[in-house]
Short mmCIF file of C-alpha atoms and ligand atoms in Angstrom, two decimals:
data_model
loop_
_atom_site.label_atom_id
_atom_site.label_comp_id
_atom_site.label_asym_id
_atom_site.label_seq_id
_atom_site.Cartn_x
_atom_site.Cartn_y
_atom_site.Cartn_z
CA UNK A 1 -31.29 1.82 4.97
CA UNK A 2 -33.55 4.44 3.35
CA UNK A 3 -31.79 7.87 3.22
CA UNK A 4 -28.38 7.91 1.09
CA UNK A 5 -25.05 8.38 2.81
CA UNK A 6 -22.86 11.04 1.62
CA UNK A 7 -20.13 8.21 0.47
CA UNK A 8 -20.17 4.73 0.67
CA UNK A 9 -16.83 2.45 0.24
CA UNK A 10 -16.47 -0.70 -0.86
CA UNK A 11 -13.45 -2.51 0.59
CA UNK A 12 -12.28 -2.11 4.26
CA UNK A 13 -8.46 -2.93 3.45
CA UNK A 14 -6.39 0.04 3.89
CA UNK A 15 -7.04 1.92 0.67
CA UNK A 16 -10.32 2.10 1.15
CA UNK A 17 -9.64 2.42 5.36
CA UNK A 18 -7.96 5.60 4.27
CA UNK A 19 -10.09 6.86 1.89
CA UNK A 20 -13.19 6.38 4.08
CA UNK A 21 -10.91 8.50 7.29
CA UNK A 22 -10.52 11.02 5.55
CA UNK A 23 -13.94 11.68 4.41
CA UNK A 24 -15.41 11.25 7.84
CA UNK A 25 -12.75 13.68 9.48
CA UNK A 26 -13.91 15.84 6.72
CA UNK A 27 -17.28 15.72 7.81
CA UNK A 28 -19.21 13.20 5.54
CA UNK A 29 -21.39 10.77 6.21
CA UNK A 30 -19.66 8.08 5.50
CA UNK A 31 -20.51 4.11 5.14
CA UNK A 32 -17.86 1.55 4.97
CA UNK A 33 -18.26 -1.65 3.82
CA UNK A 34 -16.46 -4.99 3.94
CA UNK A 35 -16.87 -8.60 2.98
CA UNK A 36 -15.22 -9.23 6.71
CA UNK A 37 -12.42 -11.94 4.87
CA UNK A 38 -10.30 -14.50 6.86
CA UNK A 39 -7.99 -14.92 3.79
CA UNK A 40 -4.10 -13.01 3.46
CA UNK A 41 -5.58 -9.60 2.16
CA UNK A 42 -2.62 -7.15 1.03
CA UNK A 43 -3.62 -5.01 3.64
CA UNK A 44 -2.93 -7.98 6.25
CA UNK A 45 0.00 -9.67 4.85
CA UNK A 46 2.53 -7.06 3.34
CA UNK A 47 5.59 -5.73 3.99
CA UNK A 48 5.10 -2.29 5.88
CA UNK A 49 7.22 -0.20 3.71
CA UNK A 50 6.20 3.60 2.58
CA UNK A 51 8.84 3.32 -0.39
CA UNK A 52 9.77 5.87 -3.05
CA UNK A 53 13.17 4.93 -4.45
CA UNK A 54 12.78 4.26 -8.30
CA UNK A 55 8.87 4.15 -7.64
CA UNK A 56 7.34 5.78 -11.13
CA UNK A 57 11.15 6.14 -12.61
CA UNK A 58 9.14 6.08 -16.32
CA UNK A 59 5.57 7.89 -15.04
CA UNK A 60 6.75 11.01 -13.24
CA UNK A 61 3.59 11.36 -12.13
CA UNK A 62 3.09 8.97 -10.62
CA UNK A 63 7.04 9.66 -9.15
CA UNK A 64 6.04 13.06 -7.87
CA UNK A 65 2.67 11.54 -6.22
CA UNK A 66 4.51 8.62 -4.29
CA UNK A 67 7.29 11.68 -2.90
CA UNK A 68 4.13 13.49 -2.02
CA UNK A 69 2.93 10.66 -0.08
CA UNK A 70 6.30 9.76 1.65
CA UNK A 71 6.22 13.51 2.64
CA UNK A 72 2.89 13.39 4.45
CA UNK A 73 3.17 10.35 6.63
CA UNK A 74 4.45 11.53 9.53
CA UNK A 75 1.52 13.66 9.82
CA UNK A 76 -0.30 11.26 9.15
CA UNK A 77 1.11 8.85 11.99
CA UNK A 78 0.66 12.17 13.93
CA UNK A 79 -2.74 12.37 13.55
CA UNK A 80 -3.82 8.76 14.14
CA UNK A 81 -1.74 8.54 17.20
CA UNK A 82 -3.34 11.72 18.68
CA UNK A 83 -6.99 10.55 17.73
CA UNK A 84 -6.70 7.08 18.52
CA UNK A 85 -3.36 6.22 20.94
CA UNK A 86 -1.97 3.99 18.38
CA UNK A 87 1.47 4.09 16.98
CA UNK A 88 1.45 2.95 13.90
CA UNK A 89 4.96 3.06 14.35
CA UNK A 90 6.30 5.57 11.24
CA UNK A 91 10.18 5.19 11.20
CA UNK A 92 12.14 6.99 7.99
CA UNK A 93 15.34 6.74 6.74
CA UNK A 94 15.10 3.40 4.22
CA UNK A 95 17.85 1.96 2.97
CA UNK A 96 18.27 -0.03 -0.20
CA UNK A 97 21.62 -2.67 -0.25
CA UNK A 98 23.65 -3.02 -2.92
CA UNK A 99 25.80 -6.50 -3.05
CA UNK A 100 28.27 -5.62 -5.64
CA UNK A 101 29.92 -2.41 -7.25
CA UNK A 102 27.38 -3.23 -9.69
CA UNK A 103 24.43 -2.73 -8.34
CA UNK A 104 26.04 0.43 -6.67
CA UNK A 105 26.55 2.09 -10.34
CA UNK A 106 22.67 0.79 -10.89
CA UNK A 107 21.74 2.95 -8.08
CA UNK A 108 23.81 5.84 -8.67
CA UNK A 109 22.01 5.45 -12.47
CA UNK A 110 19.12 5.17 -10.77
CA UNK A 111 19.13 8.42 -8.41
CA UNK A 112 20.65 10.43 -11.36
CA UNK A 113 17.55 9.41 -13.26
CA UNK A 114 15.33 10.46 -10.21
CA UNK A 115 16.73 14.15 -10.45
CA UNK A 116 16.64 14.54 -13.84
CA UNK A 117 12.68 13.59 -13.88
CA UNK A 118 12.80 16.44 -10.95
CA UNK A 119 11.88 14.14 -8.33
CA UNK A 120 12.02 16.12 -4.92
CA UNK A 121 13.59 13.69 -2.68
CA UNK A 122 17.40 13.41 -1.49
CA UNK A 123 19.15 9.70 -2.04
CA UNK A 124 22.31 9.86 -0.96
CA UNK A 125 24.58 6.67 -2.05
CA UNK A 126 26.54 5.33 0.47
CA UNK A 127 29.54 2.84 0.13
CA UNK A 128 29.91 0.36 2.25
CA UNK A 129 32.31 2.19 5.20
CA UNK A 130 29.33 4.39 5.45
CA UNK A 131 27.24 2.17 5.80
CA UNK A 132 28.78 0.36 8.27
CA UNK A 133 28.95 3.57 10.41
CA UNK A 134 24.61 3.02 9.92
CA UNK A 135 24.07 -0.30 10.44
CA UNK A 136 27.24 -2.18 11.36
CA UNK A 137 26.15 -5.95 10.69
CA UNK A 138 26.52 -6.33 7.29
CA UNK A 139 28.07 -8.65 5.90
CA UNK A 140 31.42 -8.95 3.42
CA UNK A 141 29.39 -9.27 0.06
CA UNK A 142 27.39 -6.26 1.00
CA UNK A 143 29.08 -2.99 -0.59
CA UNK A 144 26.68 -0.13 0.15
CA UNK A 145 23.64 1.16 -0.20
CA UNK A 146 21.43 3.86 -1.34
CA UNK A 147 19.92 5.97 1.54
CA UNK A 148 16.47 8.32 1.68
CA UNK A 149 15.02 10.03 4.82
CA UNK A 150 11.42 9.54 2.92
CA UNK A 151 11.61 5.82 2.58
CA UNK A 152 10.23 4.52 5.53
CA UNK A 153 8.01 1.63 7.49
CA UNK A 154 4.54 1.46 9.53
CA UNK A 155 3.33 -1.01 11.01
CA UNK A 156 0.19 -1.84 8.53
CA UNK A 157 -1.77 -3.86 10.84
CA UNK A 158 -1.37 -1.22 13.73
CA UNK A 159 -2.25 1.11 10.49
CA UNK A 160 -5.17 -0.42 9.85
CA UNK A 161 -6.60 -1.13 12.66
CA UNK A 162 -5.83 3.30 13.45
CA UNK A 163 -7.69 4.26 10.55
CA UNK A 164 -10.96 2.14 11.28
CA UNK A 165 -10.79 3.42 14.62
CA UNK A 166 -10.17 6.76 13.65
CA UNK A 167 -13.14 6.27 11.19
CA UNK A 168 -15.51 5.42 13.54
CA UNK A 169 -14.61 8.22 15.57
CA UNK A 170 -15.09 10.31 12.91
CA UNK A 171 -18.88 9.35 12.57
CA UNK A 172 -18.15 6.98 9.93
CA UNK A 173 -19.97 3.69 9.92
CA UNK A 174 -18.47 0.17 8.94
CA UNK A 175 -20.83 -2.50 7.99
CA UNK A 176 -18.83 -5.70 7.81
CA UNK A 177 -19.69 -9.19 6.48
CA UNK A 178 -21.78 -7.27 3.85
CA UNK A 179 -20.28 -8.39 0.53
CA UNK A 180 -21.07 -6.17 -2.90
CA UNK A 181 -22.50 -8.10 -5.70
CA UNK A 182 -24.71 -5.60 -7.57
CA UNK A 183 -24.45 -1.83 -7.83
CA UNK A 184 -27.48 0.06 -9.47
CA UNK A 185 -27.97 3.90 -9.52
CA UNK A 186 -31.16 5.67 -9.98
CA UNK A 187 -31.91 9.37 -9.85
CA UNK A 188 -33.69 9.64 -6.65
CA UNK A 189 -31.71 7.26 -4.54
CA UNK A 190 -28.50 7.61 -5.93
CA UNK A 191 -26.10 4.46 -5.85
CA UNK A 192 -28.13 1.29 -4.98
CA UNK A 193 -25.28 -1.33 -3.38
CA UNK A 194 -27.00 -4.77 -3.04
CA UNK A 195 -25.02 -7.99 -1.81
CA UNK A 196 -26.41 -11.30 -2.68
CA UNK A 197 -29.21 -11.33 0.24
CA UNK A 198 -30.62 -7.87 -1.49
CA UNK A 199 -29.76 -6.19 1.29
CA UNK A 200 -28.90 -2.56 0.49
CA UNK A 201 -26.81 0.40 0.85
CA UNK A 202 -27.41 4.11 -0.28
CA UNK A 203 -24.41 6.35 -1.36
CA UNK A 204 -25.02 9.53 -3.32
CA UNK A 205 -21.31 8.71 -4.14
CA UNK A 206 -19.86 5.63 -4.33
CA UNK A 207 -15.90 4.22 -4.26
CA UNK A 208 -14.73 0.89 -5.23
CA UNK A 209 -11.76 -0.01 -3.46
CA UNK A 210 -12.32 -3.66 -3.22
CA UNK A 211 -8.75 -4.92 -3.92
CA UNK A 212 -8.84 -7.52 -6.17
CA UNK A 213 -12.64 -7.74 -5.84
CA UNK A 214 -13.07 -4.67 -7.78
CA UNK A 215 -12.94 -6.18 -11.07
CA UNK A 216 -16.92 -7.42 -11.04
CA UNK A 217 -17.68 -4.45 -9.46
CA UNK A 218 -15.93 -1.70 -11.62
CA UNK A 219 -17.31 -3.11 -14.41
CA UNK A 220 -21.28 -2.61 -13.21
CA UNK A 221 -20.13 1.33 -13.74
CA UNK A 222 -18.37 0.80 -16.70
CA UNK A 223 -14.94 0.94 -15.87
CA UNK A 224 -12.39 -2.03 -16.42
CA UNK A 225 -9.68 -1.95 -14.74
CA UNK A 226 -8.38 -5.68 -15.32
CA UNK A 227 -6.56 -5.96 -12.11
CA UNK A 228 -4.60 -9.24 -11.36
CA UNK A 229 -3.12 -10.92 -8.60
CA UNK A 230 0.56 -11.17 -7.89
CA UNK A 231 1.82 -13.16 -4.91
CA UNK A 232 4.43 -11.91 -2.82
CA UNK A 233 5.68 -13.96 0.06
CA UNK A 234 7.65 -13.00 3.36
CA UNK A 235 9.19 -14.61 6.21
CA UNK A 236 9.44 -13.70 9.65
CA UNK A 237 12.16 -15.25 12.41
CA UNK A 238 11.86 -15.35 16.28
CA UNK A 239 12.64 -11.85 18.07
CA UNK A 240 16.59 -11.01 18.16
CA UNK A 241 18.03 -8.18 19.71
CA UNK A 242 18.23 -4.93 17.61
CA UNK A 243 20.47 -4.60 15.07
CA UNK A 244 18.61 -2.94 12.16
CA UNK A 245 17.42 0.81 12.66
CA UNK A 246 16.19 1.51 9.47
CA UNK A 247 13.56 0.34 7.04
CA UNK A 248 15.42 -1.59 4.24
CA UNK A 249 13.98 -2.53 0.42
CA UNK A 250 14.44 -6.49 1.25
CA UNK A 251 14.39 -6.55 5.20
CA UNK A 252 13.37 -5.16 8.66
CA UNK A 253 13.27 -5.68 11.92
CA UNK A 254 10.00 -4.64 14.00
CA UNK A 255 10.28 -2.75 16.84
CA UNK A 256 9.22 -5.90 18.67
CA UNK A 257 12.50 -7.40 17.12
CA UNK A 258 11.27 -10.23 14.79
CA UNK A 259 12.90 -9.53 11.38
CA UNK A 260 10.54 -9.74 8.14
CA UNK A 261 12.28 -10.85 4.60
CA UNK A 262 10.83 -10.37 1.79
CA UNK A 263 8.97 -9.99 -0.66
CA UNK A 264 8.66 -12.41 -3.53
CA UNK A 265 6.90 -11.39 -6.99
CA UNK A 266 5.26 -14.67 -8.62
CA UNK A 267 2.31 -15.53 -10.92
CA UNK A 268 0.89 -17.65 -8.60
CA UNK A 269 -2.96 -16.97 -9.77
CA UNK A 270 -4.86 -16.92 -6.12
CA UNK A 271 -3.03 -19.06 -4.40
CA UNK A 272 -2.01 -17.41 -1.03
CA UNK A 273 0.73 -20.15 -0.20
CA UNK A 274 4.15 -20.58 0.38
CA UNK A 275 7.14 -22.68 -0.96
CA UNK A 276 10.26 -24.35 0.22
CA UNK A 277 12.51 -22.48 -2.69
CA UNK A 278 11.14 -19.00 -2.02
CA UNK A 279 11.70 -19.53 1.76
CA UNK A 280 14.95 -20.39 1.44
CA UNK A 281 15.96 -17.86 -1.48
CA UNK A 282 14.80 -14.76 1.02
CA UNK A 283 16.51 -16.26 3.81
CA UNK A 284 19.84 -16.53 1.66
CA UNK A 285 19.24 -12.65 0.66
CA UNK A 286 18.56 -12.20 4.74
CA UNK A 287 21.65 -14.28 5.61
CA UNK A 288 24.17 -12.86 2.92
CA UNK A 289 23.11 -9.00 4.02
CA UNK A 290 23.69 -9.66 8.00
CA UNK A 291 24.94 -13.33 8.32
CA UNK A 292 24.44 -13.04 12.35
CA UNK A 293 21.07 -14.07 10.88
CA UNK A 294 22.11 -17.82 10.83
CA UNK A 295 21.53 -17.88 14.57
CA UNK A 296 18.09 -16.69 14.12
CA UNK A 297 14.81 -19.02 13.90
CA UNK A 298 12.21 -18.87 11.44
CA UNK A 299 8.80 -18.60 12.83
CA UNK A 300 6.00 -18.12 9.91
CA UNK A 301 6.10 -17.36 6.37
CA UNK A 302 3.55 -16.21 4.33
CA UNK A 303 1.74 -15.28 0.89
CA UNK A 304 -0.02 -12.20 -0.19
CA UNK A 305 -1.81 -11.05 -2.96
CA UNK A 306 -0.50 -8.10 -4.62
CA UNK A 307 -3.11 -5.88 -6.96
CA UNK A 308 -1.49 -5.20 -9.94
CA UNK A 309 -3.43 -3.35 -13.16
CA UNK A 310 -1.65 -4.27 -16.11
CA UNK A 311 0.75 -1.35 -16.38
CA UNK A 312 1.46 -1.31 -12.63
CA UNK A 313 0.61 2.17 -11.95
CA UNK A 314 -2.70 3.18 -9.66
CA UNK A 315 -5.91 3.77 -10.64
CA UNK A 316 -8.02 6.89 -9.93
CA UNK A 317 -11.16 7.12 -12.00
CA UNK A 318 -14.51 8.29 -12.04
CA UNK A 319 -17.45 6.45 -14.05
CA UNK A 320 -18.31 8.69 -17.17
CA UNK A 321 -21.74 7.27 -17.42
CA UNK A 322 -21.83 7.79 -13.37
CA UNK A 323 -20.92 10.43 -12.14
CA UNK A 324 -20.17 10.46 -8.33
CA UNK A 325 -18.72 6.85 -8.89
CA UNK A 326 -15.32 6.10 -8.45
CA UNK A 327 -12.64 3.59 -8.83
CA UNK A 328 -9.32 3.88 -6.84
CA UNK A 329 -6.59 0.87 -6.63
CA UNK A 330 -2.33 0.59 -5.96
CA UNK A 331 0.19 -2.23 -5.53
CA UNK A 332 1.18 0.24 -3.18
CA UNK A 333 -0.99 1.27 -0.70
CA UNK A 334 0.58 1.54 2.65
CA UNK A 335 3.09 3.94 0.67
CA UNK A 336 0.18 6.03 -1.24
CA UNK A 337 -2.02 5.80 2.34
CA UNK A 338 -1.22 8.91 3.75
CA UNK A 339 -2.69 11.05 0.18
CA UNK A 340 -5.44 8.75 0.59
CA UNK A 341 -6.36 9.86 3.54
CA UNK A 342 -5.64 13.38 4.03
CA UNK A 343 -6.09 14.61 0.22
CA UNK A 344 -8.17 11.94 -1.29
CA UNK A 345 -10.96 11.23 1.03
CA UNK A 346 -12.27 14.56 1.57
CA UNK A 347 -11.93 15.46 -1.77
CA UNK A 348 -13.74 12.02 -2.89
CA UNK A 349 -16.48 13.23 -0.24
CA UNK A 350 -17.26 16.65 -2.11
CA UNK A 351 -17.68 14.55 -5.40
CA UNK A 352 -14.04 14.68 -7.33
CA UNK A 353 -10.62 13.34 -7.49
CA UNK A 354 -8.50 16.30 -6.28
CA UNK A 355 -5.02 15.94 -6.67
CA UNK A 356 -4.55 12.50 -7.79
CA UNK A 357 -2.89 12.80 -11.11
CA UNK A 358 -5.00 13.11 -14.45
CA UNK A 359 -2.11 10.56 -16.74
CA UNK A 360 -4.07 7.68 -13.92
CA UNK A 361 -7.63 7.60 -15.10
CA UNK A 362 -8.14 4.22 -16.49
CA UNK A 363 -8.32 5.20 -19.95
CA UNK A 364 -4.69 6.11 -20.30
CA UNK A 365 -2.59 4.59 -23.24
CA UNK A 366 -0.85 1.34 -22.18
CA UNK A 367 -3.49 0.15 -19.12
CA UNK A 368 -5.52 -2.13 -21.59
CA UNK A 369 -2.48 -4.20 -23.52
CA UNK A 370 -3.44 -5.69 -26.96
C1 FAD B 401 3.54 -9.45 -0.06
C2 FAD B 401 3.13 -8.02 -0.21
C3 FAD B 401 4.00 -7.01 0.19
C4 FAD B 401 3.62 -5.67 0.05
N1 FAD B 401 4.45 -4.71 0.52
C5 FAD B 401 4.07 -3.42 0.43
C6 FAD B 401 4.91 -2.41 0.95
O1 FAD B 401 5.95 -2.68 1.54
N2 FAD B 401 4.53 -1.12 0.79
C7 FAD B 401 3.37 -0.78 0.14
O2 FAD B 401 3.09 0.41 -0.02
N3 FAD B 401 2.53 -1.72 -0.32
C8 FAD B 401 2.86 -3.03 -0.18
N4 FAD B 401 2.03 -4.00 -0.64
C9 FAD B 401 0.78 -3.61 -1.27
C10 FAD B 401 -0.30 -3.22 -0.28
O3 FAD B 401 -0.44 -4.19 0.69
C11 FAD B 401 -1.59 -3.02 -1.07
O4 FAD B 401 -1.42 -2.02 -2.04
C12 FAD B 401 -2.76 -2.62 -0.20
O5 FAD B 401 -2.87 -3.41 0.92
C13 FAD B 401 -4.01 -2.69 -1.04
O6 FAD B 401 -5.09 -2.43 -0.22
P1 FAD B 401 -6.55 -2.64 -0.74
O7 FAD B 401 -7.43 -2.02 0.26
O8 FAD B 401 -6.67 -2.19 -2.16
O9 FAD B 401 -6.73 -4.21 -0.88
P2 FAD B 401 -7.08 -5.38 0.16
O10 FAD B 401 -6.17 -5.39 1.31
O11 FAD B 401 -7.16 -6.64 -0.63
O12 FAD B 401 -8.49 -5.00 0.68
C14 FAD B 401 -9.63 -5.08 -0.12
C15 FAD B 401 -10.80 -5.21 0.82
O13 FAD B 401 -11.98 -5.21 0.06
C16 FAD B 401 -12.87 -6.16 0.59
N5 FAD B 401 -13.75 -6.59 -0.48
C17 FAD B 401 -13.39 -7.21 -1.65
N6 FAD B 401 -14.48 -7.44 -2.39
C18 FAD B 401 -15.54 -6.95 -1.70
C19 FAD B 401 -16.94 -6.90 -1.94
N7 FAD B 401 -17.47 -7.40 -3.06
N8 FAD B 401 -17.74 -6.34 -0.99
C20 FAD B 401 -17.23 -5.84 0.16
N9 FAD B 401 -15.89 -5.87 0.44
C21 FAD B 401 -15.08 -6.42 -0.48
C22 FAD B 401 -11.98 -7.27 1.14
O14 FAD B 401 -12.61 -7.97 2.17
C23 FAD B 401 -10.77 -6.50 1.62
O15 FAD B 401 -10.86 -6.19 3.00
C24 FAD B 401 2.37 -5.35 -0.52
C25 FAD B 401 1.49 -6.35 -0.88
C26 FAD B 401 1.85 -7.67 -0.74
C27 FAD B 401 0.89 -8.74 -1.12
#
């Protein structure tokens, strides 16, 4: 490739899938590139949720940009349905159960500390005759829940799969089984992306949104943001009739009726696999919050990396020894997708980070611990 595309992105998952949209429908010339994987990428294996209850309770920032996010999805869905005919099925209204009076205070504490950090989002608690007016399964343990019309679910697959369509619709080209090894800049050419055949890419702006690949290649711009794995696994039963019309924090049922539970948290290193104790905990949790669920079959379970910086919290940077290089990562990136997308991609395009909040550079206090 000799002459320079406007932006390239590393990392075809969904964060940079959405970054890489939105700079195409904004007009740039965009390249995409992906290491075309066959393992569980987060994009492939998680849990569908857009989820804002208690997200970035201690980083308001971060709280305000996650409310932001829930607010713009069903545009978002709006948009990739009209461009490409999928539904990426967008369906609001998440609930979060509670399984004693306890956790219901916790909740109530936890919505009270939402408002006071002026988080603009309504969570209305319900107890558990309210809730049984919603979703009228539950079982005996379960005594209510916490309700938000923002919290909601997408299919990420159908997501995916919507955005790289709507990409190359866009213009935008995607150049898979090209895996990054080496990035170089130089005056003339502008970012010099090499994978381990020297083949190369142009960018005159470059993103790194390789998931848990970015570490190598963050640091060749001289950023380090020390990401880590962090498995997460689910289970999925046979298709049962419907029963569950919301999005919920530990379960949901597809609109093709199989029911996903989930998701673990474990220091599992890179292992992607699963385990007879985790299994059986989420189907407990599944079981105890609509026991109907005994009668149900378990078809597949599986693990997922999660990509976690040490404080948790996203990562927008730009290189300050390259300009016009970025860095952007989340643990929660079907959730942030929709920002990415229609306010971070085109702004990424014309050379800067837009709206994505200044306290998530990579050189704030607390991401490096001693
Ligand atoms: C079990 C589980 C449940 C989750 N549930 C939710 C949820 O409910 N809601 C939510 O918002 N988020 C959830 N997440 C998180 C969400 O899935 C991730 O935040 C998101 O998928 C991250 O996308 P990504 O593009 O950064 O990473 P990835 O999906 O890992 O994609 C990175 C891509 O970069 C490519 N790549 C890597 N290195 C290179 C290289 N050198 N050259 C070229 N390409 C490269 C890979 O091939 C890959 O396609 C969950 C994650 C897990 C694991």
């Amino acid at each position: 490739m000799t002459s320079p595309a406007d932006l390239v992105v590393i990392g075809g998952g969904l964060i940079g899938s959405a970054l890489a949209w939105g700079a195409a429908r904004a007009g740039a010339d965009c390249l995409l590139l992906d290491e075309g994987d066959i393992a569980h990428r987060a994009s492939r294996g998680n849990f569908g949720l857009v989820w804002l209850q208690g997200k970035g309770i201690d980083h308001p920032d971060y709280m305000h940009w996650s409310i932001r996010a829930g607010r713009r999805w069903p545009e978002l869905a709006r948009i990739l349905g009209e461009e490409t005919g999928i539904d990426v099925g967008w369906r609001g209204g998440g609930l979060h159960f509670c399984c004693s009076e306890a956790e219901r205070e916790q909740r109530r504490a936890l919505i009270a500390r939402t408002r006071a950090a002026g988080g603009d989002i309504r969570i209305e608690l319900l107890d558990r005759d309210a809730l049984r007016q919603l979703v009228p399964g539950i079982g005996p343990e379960v005594a209510g829940a916490s309700l938000s019309n923002l919290d909601g679910e997408v299919s990420p697959l159908f997501t995916l799969r919507a955005l790289q369509q709507g990409f190359r619709a866009h213009g935008g080209r995607l150049l898979v089984n090209f895996t990054a090894s080496r990035i170089g800049h130089d005056p003339r050419r502008g970012f010099v992306v090499q994978d381990a055949a020297r083949r190369e890419v142009l960018g005159r702006r470059l993103v790194i949104a390789a998931g848990l690949g970015a570490n190598d290649l963050a640091r060749q711009i001289g950023l380090e943001p020390r990401l880590m794995p962090e498995r997460g696994q689910i289970v999925v039963t046979d298709r049962v009739a419907p029963f569950l019309h919301h999005p919920a924090s530990a379960i949901r049922q597809t609109r093709e009726g199989t029911v996903l539970l989930g998701s673990t948290h474990e220091d599992a290193g890179f292992s992607t696999g699963t385990d007879v104790d985790a299994i059986s905990r989420l189907c407990r949790i599944g079981t105890r919050l609509f026991p109907a669920l005994r009668n149900a079959r378990l078809v597949r379970a599986w693990g997922a990396l999660r990509i976690m910086s040490p404080d948790g919290l996203p990562i927008y940077d730009e290189a300050s020894d390259f300009p016009g290089g970025f860095l952007v990562t989340c643990h929660s990136g079907v959730t942030l997708a929709s920002l990415h997308a229609l306010e971070l991609g085109p702004a990424l395009a014309q050379g800067h980070l837009g709206p994505a909040p200044q306290s998530l550079r990579s050189n704030r206090v607390g991401l490096h611990p001693a």
